[in-house]
XYZ file of C-alpha atoms in Angstrom:
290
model
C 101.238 124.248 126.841
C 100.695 125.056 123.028
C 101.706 122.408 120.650
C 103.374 119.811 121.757
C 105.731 119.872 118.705
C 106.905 123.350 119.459
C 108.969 121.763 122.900
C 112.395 120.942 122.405
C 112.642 117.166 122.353
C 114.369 116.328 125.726
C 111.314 118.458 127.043
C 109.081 116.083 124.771
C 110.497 112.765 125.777
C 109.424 114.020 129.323
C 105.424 114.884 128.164
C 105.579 111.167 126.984
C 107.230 109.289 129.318
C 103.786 107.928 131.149
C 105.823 106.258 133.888
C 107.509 109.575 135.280
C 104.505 111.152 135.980
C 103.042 108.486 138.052
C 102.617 108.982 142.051
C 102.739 105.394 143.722
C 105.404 104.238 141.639
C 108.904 105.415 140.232
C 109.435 104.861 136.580
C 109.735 101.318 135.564
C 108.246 100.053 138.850
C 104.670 101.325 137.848
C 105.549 99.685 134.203
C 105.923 96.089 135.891
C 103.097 96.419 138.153
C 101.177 97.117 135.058
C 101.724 94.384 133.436
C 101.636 92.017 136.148
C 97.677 93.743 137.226
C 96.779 93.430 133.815
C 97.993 89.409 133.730
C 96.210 88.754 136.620
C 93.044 90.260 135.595
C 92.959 88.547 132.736
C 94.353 85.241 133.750
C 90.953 85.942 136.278
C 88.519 86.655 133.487
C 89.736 83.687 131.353
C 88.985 81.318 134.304
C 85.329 82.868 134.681
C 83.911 83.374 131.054
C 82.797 81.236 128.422
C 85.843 82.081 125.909
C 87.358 81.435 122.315
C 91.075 82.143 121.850
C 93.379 82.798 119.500
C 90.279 83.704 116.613
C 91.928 84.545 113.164
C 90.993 87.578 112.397
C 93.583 87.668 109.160
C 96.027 85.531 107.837
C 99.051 87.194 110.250
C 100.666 85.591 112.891
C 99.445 88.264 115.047
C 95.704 88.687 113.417
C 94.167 87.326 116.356
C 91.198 87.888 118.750
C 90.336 86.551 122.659
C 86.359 86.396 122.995
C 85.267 86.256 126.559
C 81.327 85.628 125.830
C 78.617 86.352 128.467
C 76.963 84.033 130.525
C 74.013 83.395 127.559
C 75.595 83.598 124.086
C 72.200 82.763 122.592
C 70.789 85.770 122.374
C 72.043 89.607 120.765
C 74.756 91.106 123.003
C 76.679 94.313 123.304
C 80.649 93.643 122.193
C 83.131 95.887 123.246
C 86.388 95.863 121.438
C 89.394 96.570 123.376
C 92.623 97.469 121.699
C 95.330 97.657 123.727
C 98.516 100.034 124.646
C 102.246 99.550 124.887
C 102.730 102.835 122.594
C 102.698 100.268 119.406
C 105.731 98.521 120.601
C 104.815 95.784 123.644
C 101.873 93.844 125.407
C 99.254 91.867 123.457
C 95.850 90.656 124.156
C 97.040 87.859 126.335
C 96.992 90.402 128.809
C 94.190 92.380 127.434
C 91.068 90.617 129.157
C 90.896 91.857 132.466
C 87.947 94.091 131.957
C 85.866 90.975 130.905
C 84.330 90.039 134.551
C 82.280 93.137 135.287
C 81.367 93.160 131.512
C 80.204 89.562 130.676
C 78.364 89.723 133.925
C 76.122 92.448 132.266
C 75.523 90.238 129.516
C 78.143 91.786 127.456
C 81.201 90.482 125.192
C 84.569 91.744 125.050
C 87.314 91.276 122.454
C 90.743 91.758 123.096
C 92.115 92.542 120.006
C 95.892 91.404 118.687
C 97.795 93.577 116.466
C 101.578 93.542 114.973
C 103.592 95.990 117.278
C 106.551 97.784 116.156
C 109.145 96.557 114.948
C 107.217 93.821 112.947
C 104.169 96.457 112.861
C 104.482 99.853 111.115
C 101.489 102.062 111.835
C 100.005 102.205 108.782
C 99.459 98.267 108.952
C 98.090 98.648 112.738
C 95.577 101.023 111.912
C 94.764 98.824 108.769
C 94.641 95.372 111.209
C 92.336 96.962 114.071
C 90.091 98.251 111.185
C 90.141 94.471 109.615
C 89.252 93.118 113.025
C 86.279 95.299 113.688
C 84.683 94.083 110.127
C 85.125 90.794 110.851
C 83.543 90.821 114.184
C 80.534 92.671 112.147
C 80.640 89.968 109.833
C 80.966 87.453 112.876
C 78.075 88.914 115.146
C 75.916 90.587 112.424
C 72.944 90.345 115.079
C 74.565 92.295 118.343
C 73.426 95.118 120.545
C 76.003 97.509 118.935
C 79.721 97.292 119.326
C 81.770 99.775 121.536
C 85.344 100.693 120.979
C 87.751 100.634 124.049
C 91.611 101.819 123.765
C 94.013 102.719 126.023
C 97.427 104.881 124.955
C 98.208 103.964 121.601
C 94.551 101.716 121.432
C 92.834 104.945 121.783
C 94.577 105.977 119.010
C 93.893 103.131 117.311
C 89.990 103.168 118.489
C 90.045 107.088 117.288
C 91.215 105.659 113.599
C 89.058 103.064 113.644
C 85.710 105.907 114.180
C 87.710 107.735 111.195
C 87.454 104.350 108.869
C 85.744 105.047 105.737
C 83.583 101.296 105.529
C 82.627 101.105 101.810
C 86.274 99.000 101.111
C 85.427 96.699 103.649
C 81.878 94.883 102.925
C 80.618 95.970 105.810
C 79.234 98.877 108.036
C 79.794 98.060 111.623
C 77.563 99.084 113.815
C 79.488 101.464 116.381
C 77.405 103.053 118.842
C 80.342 104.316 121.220
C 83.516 104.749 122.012
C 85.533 104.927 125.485
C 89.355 106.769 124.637
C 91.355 106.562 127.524
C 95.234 108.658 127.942
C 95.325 108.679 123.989
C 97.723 110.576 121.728
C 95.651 112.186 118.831
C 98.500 114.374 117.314
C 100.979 111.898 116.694
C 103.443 114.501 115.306
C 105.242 115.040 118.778
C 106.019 111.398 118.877
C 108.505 111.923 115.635
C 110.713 113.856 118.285
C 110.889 111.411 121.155
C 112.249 107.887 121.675
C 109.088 106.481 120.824
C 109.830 106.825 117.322
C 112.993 104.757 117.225
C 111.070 101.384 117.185
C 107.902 103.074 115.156
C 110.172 105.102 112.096
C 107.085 107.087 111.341
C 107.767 109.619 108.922
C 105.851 113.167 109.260
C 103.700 111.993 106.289
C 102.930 108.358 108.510
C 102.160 110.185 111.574
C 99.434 112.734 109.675
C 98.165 110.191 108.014
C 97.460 108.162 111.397
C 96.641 110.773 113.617
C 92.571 111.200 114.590
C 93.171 114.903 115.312
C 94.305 115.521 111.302
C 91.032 113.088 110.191
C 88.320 113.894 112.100
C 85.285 112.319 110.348
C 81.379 114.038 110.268
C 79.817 112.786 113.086
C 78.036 109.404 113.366
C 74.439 109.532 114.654
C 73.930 107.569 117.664
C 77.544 107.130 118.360
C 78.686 108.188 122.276
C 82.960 109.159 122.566
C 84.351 109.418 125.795
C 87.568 111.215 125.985
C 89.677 110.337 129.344
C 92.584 110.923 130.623
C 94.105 110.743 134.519
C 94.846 113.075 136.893
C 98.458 111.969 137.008
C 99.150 112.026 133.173
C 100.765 114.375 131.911
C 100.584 117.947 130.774
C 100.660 116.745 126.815
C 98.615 113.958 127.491
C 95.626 116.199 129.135
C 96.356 119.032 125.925
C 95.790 115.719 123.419
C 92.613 114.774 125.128
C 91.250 117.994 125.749
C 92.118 119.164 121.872
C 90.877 115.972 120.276
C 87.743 116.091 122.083
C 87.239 119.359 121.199
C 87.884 118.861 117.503
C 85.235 115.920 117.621
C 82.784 118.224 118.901
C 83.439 120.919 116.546
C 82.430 118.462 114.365
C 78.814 117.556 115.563
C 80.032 114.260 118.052
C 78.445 113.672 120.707
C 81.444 113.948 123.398
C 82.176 114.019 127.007
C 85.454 114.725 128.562
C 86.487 113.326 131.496
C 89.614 113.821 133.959
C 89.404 110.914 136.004
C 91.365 111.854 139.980
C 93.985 109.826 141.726
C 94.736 107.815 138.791
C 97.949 107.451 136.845
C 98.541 106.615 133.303
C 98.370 102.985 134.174
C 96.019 102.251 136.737
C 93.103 104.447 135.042
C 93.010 101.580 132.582
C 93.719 98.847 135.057
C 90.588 99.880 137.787
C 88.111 98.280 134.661
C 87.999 95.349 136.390
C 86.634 96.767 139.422
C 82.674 96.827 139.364
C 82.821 99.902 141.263
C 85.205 102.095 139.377
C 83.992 105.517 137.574
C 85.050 103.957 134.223
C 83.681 100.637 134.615
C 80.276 102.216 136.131
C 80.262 105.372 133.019
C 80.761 102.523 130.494
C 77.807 100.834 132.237
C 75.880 103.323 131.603
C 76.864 104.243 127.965
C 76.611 100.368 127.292
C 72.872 100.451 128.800
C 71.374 103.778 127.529
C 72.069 103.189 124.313
């Protein structure tokens, strides 16, 4: 496939159209069922968790966070952070929570974090708002278990910036101990030739400076990535994952790769609130061993 870059743009537009590539449904059909799964779930999780809503996380409108606690609060818990997708442009965290059940039944929190989408958001002051909302949960919940990043699409992006965060500006050292990348774009250059850009106006400068694959940091002891992608994404989307992961390793992380089958771009993300789904069960496990 080479570099996505090198296509022509039409060809482009194709690699990162998510909902074309998808088996069950056509185009925007998969799109809507999306959201509407994702809703549910977390209209779901919100009626079965101890939760706080709407926590300022900054002084912006959209500098928020949604807790969803576990059952004992009292004592030091794993948090997860999950940062949503949308490729910078649509959904929230109101719709972000429906991986909470299986989680907070393990005795661990999630936070479903909010961030100013394009066109109020420009990149630069996403990546800069999911970094602010990781220190503040460290400065929050100084005593957890560790926290554990979680994006889909553009959140894996995010999640990937976020492990590439230099902390001495921010007061605080978090204390990451893994991080679960799911269909992410790494290289964010190829975006600059599709639609996608229209709402974002990255220039080539803004989409080197945001893109994990150009700022791979040294490796963090003790810190666990998971690089995934689904069967049914697309060729550009398995080349980002397989490249960024392998970039991360060159680089001393501790990585694993996985190509998860029968799953599209949307429903790989979706499955987390099953208990018995791959992801949920290898997020388990990376939650527990560590």
């Amino acid at each position: 496939a080479g570099s996505g870059a090198a296509a022509a743009p039409q060809e482009l537009s194709v690699q990162y159209s998510p909902s074309r590539w998808a088996r069950r449904l056509r185009g925007d059909a998969v799109v809507q069922a999306h959201l509407e799964a994702t809703a549910a779930g977390t209209q779901r999780a919100r009626a079965g968790a101890q939760t706080a809503l709407h926590v300022p996380y900054g002084d912006g409108d959209g500098e928020r966070l949604d807790i969803y606690l576990p059952a004992d609060p009292s004592g030091a818990f794993p948090v997860l952070v999950y940062i949503h997708g949308g490729y910078w442009q649509c959904l929230s965290k109101d719709e972000s929570g429906f991986a909470a059940p299986p989680l907070v039944s393990r005795g661990v929190a999630l936070v479903a974090v909010g961030y100013d989408t394009a066109p109020k958001g420009h990149m630069d002051a996403m990546v800069l708002q999911v970094r602010r909302s990781v220190a503040f949960l460290a400065k929050r919940y100084p005593g957890t278990r560790g926290m554990y990043l979680c994006g889909h699409s553009a959140g894996a992006q995010l999640a990937a910036m976020v492990l590439a965060t230099d902390w001495t500006e921010y007061g605080v050292t978090p204390d990451i101990r893994g991080a679960v990348l799911v269909s992410g774009v790494y290289d964010l250059e190829p975006i600059l030739h599709t639609y996608v850009n229209d709402a974002l106006g990255m220039t080539r400068e803004v989409a080197q400076r945001n893109s994990p694959m150009l700022c791979v940091p040294p490796a963090a002891a003790g810190c666990e990535v998971l690089v995934a992608v689904a069967e049914h994404d697309s060729p550009e989307f398995h080349r980002q994952s397989r490249e960024y992961g392998q970039a991360l390793r060159t680089a001393g992380w501790s990585v694993s790769l996985l190509d998860l089958a029968s799953v599209d771009h949307f429903d790989i993300i979706e499955k987390l609130s099953e208990e018995s789904y791959v992801l949920t069960q290898v997020g388990a496990d990376l939650l527990s061993s560590l």
